[in-house]
mmCIF file of N, CA, C and O in Angstrom:
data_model
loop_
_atom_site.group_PDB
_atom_site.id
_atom_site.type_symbol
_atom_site.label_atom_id
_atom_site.label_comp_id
_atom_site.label_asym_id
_atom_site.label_seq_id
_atom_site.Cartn_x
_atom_site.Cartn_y
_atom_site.Cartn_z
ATOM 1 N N UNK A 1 149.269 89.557 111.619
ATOM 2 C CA UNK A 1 149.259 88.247 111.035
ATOM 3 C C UNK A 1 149.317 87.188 112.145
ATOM 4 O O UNK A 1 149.987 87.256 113.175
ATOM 5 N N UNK A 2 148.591 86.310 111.800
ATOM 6 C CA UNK A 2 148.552 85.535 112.646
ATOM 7 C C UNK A 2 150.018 84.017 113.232
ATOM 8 O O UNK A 2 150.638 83.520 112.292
ATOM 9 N N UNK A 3 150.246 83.678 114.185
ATOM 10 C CA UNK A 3 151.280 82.851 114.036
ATOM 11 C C UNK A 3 150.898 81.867 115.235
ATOM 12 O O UNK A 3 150.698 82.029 116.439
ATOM 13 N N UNK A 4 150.889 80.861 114.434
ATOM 14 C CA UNK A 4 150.579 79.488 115.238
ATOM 15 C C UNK A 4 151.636 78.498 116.042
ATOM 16 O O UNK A 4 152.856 78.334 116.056
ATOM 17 N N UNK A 5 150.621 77.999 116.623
ATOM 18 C CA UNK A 5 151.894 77.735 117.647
ATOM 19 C C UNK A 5 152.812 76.704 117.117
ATOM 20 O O UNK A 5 153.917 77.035 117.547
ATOM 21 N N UNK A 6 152.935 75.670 116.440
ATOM 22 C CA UNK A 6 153.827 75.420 115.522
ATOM 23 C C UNK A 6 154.610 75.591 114.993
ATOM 24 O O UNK A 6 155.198 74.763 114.298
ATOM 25 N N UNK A 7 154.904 76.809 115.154
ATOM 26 C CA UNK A 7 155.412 77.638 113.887
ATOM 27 C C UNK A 7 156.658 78.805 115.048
ATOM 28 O O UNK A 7 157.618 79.387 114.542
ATOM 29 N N UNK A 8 156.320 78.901 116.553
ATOM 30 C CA UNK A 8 156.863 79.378 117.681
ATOM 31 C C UNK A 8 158.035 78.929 117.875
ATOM 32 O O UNK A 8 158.122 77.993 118.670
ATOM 33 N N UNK A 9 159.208 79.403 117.271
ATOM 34 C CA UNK A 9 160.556 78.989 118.362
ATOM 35 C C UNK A 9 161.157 79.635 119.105
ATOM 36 O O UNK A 9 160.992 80.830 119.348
ATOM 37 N N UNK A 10 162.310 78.552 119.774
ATOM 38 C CA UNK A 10 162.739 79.273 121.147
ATOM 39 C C UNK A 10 163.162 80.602 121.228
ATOM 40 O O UNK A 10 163.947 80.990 120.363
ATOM 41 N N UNK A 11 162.599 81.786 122.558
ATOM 42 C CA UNK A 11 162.836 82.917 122.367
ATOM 43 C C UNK A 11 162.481 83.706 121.188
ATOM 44 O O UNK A 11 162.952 84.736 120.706
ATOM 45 N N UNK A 12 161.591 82.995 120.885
ATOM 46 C CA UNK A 12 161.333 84.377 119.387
ATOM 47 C C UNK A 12 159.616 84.884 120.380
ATOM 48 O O UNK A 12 158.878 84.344 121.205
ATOM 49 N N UNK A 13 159.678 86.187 119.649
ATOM 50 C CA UNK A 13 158.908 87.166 120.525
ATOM 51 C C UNK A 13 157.519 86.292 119.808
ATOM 52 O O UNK A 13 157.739 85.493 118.897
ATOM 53 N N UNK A 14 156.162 86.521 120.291
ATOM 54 C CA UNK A 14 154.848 86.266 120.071
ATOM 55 C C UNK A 14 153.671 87.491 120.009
ATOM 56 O O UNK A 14 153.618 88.244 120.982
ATOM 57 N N UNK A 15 153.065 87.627 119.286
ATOM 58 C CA UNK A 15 152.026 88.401 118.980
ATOM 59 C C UNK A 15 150.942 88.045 118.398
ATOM 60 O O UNK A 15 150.834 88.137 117.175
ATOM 61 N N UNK A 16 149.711 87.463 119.375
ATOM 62 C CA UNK A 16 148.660 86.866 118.476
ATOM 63 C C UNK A 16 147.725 86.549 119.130
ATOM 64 O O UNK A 16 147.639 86.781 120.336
ATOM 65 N N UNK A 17 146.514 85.724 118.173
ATOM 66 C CA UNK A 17 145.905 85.548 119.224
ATOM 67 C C UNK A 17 145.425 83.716 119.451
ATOM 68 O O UNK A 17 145.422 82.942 118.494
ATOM 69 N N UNK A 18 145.107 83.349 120.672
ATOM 70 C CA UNK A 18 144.728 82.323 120.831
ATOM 71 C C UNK A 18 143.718 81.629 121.851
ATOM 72 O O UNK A 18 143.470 82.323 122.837
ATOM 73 N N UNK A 19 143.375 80.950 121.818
ATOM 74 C CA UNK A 19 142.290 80.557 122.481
ATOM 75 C C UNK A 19 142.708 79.966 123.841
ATOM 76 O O UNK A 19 143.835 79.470 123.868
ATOM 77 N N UNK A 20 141.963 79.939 125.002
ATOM 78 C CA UNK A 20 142.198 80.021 126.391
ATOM 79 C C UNK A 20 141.456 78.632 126.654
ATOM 80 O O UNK A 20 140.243 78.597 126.861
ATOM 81 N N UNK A 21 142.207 77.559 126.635
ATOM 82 C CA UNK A 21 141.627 76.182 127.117
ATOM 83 C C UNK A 21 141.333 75.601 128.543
ATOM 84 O O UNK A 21 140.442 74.762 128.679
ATOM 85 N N UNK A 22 142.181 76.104 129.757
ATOM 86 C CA UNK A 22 142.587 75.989 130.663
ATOM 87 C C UNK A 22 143.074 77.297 131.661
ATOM 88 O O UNK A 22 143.954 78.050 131.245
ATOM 89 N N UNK A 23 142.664 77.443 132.540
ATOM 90 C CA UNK A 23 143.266 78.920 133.133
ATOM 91 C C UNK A 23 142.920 79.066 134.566
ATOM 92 O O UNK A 23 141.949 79.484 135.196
ATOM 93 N N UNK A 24 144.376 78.437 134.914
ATOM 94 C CA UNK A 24 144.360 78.424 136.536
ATOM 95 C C UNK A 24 145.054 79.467 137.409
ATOM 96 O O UNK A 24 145.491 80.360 136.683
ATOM 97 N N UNK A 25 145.291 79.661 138.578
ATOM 98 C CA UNK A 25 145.811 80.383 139.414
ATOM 99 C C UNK A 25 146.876 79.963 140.379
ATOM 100 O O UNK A 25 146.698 79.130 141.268
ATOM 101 N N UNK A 26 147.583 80.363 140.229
ATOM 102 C CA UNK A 26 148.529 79.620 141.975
ATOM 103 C C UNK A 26 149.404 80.877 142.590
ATOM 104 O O UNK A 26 149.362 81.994 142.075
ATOM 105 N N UNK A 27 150.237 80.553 143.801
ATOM 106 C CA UNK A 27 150.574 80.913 144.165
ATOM 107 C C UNK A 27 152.684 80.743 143.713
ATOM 108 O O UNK A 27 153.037 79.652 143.264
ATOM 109 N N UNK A 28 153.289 81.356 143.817
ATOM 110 C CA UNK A 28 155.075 81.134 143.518
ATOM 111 C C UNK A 28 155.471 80.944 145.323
ATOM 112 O O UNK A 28 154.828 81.510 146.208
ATOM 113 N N UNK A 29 156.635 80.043 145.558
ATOM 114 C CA UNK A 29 157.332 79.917 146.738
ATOM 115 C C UNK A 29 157.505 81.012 147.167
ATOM 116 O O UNK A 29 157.178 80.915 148.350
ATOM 117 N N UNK A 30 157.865 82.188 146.947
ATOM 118 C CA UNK A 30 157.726 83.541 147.803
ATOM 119 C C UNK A 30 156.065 84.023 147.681
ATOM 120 O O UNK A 30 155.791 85.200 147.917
ATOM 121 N N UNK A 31 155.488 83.505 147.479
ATOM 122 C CA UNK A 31 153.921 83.788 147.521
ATOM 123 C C UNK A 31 153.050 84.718 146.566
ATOM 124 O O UNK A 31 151.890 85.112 146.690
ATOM 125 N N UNK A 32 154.049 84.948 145.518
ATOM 126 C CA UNK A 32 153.275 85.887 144.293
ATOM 127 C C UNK A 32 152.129 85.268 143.554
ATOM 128 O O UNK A 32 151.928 84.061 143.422
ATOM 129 N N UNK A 33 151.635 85.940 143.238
ATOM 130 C CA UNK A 33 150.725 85.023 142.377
ATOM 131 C C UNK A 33 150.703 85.237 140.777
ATOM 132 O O UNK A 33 150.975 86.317 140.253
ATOM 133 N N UNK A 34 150.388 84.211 140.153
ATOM 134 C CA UNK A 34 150.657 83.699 138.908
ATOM 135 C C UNK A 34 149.188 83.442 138.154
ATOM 136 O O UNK A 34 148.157 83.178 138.774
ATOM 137 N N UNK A 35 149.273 83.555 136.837
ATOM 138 C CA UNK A 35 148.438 82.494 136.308
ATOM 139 C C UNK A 35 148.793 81.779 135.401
ATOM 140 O O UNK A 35 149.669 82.190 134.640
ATOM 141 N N UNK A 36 148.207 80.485 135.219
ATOM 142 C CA UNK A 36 148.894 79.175 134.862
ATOM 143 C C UNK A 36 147.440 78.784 133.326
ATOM 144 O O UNK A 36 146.277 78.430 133.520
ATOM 145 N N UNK A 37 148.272 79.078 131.687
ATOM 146 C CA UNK A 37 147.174 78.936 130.896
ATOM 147 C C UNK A 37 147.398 77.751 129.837
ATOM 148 O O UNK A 37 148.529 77.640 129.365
ATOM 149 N N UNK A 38 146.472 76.929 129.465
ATOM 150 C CA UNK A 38 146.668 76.125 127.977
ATOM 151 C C UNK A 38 146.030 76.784 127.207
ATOM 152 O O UNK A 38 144.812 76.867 127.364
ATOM 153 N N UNK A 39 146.599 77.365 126.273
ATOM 154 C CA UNK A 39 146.443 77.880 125.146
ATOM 155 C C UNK A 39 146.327 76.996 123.630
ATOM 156 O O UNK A 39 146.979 76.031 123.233
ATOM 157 N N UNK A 40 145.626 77.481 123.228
ATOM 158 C CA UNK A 40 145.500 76.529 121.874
ATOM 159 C C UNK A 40 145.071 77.157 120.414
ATOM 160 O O UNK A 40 144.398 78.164 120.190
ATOM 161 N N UNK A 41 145.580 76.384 119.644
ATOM 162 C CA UNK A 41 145.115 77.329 117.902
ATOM 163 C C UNK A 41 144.781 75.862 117.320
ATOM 164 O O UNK A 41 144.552 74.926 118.086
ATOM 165 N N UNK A 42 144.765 75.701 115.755
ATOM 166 C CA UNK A 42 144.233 74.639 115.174
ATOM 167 C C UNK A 42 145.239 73.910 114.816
ATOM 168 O O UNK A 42 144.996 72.877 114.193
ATOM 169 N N UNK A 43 146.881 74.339 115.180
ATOM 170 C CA UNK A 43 148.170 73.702 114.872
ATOM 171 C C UNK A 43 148.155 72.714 116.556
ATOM 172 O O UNK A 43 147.989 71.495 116.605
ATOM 173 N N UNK A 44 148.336 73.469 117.583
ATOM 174 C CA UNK A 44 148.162 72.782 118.751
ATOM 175 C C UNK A 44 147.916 73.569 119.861
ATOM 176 O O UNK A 44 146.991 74.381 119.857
ATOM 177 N N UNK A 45 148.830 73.378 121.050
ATOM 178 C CA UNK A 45 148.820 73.202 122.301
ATOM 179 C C UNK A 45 149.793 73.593 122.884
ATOM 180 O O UNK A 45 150.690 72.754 122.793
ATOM 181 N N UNK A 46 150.345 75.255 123.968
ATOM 182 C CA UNK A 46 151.260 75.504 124.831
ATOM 183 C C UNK A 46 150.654 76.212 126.004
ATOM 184 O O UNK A 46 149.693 76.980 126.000
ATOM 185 N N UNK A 47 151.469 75.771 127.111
ATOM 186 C CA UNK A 47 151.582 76.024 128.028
ATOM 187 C C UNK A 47 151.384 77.951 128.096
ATOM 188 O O UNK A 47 151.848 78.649 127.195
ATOM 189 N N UNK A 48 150.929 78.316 128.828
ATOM 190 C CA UNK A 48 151.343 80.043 129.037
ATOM 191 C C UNK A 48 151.626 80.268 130.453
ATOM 192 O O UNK A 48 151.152 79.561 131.343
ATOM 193 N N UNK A 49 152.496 81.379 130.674
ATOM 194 C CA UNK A 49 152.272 81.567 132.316
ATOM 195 C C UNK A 49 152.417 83.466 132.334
ATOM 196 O O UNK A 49 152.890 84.181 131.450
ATOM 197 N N UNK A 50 151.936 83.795 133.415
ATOM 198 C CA UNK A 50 151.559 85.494 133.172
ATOM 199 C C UNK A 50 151.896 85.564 134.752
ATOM 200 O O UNK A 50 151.016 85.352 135.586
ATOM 201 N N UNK A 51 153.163 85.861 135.091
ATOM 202 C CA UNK A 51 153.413 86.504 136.290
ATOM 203 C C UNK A 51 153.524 88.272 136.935
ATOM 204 O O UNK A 51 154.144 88.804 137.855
ATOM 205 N N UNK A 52 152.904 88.579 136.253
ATOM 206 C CA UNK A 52 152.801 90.265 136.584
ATOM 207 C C UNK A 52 151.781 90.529 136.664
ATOM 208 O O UNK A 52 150.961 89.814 136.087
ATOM 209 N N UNK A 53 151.492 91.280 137.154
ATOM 210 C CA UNK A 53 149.523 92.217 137.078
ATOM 211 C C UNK A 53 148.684 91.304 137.375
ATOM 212 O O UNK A 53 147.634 91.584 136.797
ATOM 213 N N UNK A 54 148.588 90.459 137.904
ATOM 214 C CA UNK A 54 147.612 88.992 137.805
ATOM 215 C C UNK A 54 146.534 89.535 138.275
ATOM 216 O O UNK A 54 145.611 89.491 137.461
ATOM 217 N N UNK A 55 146.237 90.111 139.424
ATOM 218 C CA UNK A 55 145.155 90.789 140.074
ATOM 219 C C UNK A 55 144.299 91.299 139.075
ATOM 220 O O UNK A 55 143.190 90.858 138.775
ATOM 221 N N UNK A 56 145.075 92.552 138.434
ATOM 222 C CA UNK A 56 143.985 93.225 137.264
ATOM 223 C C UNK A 56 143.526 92.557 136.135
ATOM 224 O O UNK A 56 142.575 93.000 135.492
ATOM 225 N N UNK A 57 144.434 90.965 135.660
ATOM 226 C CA UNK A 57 144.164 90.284 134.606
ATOM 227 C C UNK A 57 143.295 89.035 135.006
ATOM 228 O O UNK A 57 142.656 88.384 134.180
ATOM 229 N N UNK A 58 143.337 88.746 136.441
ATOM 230 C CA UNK A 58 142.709 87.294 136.583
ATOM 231 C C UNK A 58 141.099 87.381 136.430
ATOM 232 O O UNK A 58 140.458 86.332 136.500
ATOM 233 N N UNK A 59 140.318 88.833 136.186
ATOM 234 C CA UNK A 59 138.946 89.408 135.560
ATOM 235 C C UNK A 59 138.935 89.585 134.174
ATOM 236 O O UNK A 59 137.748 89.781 133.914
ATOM 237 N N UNK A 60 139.286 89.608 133.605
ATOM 238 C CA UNK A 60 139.868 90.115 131.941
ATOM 239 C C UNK A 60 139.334 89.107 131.503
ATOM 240 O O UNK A 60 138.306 89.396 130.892
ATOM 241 N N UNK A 61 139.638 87.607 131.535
ATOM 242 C CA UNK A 61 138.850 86.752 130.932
ATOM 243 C C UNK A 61 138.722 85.682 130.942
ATOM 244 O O UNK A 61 139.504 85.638 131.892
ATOM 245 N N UNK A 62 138.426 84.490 130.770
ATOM 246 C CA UNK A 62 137.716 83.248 131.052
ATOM 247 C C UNK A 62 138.179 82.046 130.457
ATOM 248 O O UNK A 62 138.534 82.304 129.307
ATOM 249 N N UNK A 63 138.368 80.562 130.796
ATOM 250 C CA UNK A 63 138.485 79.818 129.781
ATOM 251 C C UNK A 63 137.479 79.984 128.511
ATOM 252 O O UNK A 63 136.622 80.868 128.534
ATOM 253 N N UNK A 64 137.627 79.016 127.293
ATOM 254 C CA UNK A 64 136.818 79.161 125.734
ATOM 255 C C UNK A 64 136.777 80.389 125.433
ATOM 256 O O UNK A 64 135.854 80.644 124.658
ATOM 257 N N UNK A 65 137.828 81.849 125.931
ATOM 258 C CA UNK A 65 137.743 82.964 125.778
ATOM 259 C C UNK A 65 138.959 83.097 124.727
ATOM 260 O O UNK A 65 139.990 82.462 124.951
ATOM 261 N N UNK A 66 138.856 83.888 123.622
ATOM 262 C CA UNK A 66 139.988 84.127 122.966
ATOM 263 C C UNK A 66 140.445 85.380 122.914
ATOM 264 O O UNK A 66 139.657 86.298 122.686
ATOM 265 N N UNK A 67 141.859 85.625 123.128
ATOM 266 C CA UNK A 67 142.826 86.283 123.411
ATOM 267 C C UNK A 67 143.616 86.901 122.640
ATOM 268 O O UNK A 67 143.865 86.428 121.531
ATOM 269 N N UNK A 68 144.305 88.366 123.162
ATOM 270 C CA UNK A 68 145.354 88.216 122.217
ATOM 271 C C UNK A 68 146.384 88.880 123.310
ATOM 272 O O UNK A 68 146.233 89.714 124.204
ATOM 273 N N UNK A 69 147.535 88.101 122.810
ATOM 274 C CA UNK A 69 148.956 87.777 123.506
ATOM 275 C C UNK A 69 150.117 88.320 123.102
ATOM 276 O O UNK A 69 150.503 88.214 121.938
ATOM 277 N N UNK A 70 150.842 89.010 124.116
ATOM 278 C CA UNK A 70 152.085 89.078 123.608
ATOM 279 C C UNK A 70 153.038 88.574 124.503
ATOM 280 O O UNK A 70 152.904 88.684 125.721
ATOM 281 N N UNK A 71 154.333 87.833 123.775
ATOM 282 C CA UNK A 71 155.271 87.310 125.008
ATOM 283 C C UNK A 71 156.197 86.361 124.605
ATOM 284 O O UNK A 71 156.287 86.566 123.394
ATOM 285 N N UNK A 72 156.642 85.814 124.773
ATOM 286 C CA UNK A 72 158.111 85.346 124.452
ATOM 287 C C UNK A 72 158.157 83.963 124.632
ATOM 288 O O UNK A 72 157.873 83.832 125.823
ATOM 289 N N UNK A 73 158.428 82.358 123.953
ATOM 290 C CA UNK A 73 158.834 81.563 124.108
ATOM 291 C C UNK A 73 159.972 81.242 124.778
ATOM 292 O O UNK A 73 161.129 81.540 124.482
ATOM 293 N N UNK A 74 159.448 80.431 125.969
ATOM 294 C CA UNK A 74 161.110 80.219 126.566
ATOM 295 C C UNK A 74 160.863 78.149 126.657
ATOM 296 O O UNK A 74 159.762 77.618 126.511
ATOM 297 N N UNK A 75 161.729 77.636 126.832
ATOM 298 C CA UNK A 75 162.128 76.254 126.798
ATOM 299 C C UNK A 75 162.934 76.183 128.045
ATOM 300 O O UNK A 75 164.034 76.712 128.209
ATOM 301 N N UNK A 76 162.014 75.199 129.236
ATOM 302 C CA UNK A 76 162.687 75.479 130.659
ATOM 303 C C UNK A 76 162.330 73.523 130.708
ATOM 304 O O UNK A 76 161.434 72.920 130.118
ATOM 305 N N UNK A 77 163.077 73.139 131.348
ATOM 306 C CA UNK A 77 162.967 71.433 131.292
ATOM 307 C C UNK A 77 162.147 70.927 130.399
ATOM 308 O O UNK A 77 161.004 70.523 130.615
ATOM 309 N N UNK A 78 162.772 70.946 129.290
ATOM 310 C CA UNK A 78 162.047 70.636 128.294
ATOM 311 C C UNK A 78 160.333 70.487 128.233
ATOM 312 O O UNK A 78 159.626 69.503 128.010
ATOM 313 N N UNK A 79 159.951 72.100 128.572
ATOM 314 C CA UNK A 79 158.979 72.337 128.558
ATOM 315 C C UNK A 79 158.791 73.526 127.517
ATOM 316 O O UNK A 79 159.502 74.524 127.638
ATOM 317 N N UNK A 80 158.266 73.479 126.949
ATOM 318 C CA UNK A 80 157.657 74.838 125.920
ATOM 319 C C UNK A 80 156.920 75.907 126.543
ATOM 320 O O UNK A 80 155.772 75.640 126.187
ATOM 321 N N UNK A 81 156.850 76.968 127.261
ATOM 322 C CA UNK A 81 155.963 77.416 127.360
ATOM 323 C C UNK A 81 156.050 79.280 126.786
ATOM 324 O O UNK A 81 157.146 79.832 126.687
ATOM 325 N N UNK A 82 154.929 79.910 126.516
ATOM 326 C CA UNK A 82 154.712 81.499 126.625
ATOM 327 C C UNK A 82 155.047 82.128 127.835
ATOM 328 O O UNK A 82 154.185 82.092 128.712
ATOM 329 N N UNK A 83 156.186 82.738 128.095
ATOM 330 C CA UNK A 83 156.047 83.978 128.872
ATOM 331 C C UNK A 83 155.717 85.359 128.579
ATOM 332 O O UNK A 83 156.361 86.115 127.852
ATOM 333 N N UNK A 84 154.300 85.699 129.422
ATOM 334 C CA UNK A 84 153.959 86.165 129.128
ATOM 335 C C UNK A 84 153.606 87.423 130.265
ATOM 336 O O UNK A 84 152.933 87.408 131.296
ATOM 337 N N UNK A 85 154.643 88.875 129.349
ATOM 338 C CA UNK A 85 154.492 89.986 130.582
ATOM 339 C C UNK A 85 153.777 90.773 130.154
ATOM 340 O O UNK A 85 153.515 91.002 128.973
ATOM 341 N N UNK A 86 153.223 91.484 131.501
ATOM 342 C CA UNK A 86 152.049 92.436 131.814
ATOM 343 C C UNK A 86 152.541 93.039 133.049
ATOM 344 O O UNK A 86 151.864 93.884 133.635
#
């Protein structure tokens, strides 16, 4: 079933899918690398971030690509975002 992001609160687990608006790369202060996503459904707009496996996932797929996700809401300076492990 599907669950929109609206509908996401803090720390509750995620399973779904959503569309890939934005999907960047960076590096973390000890030099890991990350990827940095806006995600979106027809409710709105969150942040995602995917710090594990990045290598094998940063080929997997593309912005306007839709997805499916699993991962956890966390609320860090009053920011919303998906953490999301792999």
């Amino acid at each position: 079933m599907k669950t929109f992001i609206d509908e996401i609160k803090e720390n509750e687990q995620v399973d779904s899918f959503f569309l890939v608006k934005e999907k960047t790369s960076g590096l973390t202060k000890t030099g890991n690398a990350y990827l940095k996503l806006k995600l979106g459904d027809r409710s709105g707009e969150i942040e995602g971030r995917i710090w594990t496996s990045v290598e094998a996932l940063v080929q997997s797929f593309e912005k306007d690509d839709f997805v499916h996700l699993k991962g956890r809401l966390s609320l860090s300076r009053s920011i919303s975002r998906l953490i999301l492990p792999y």
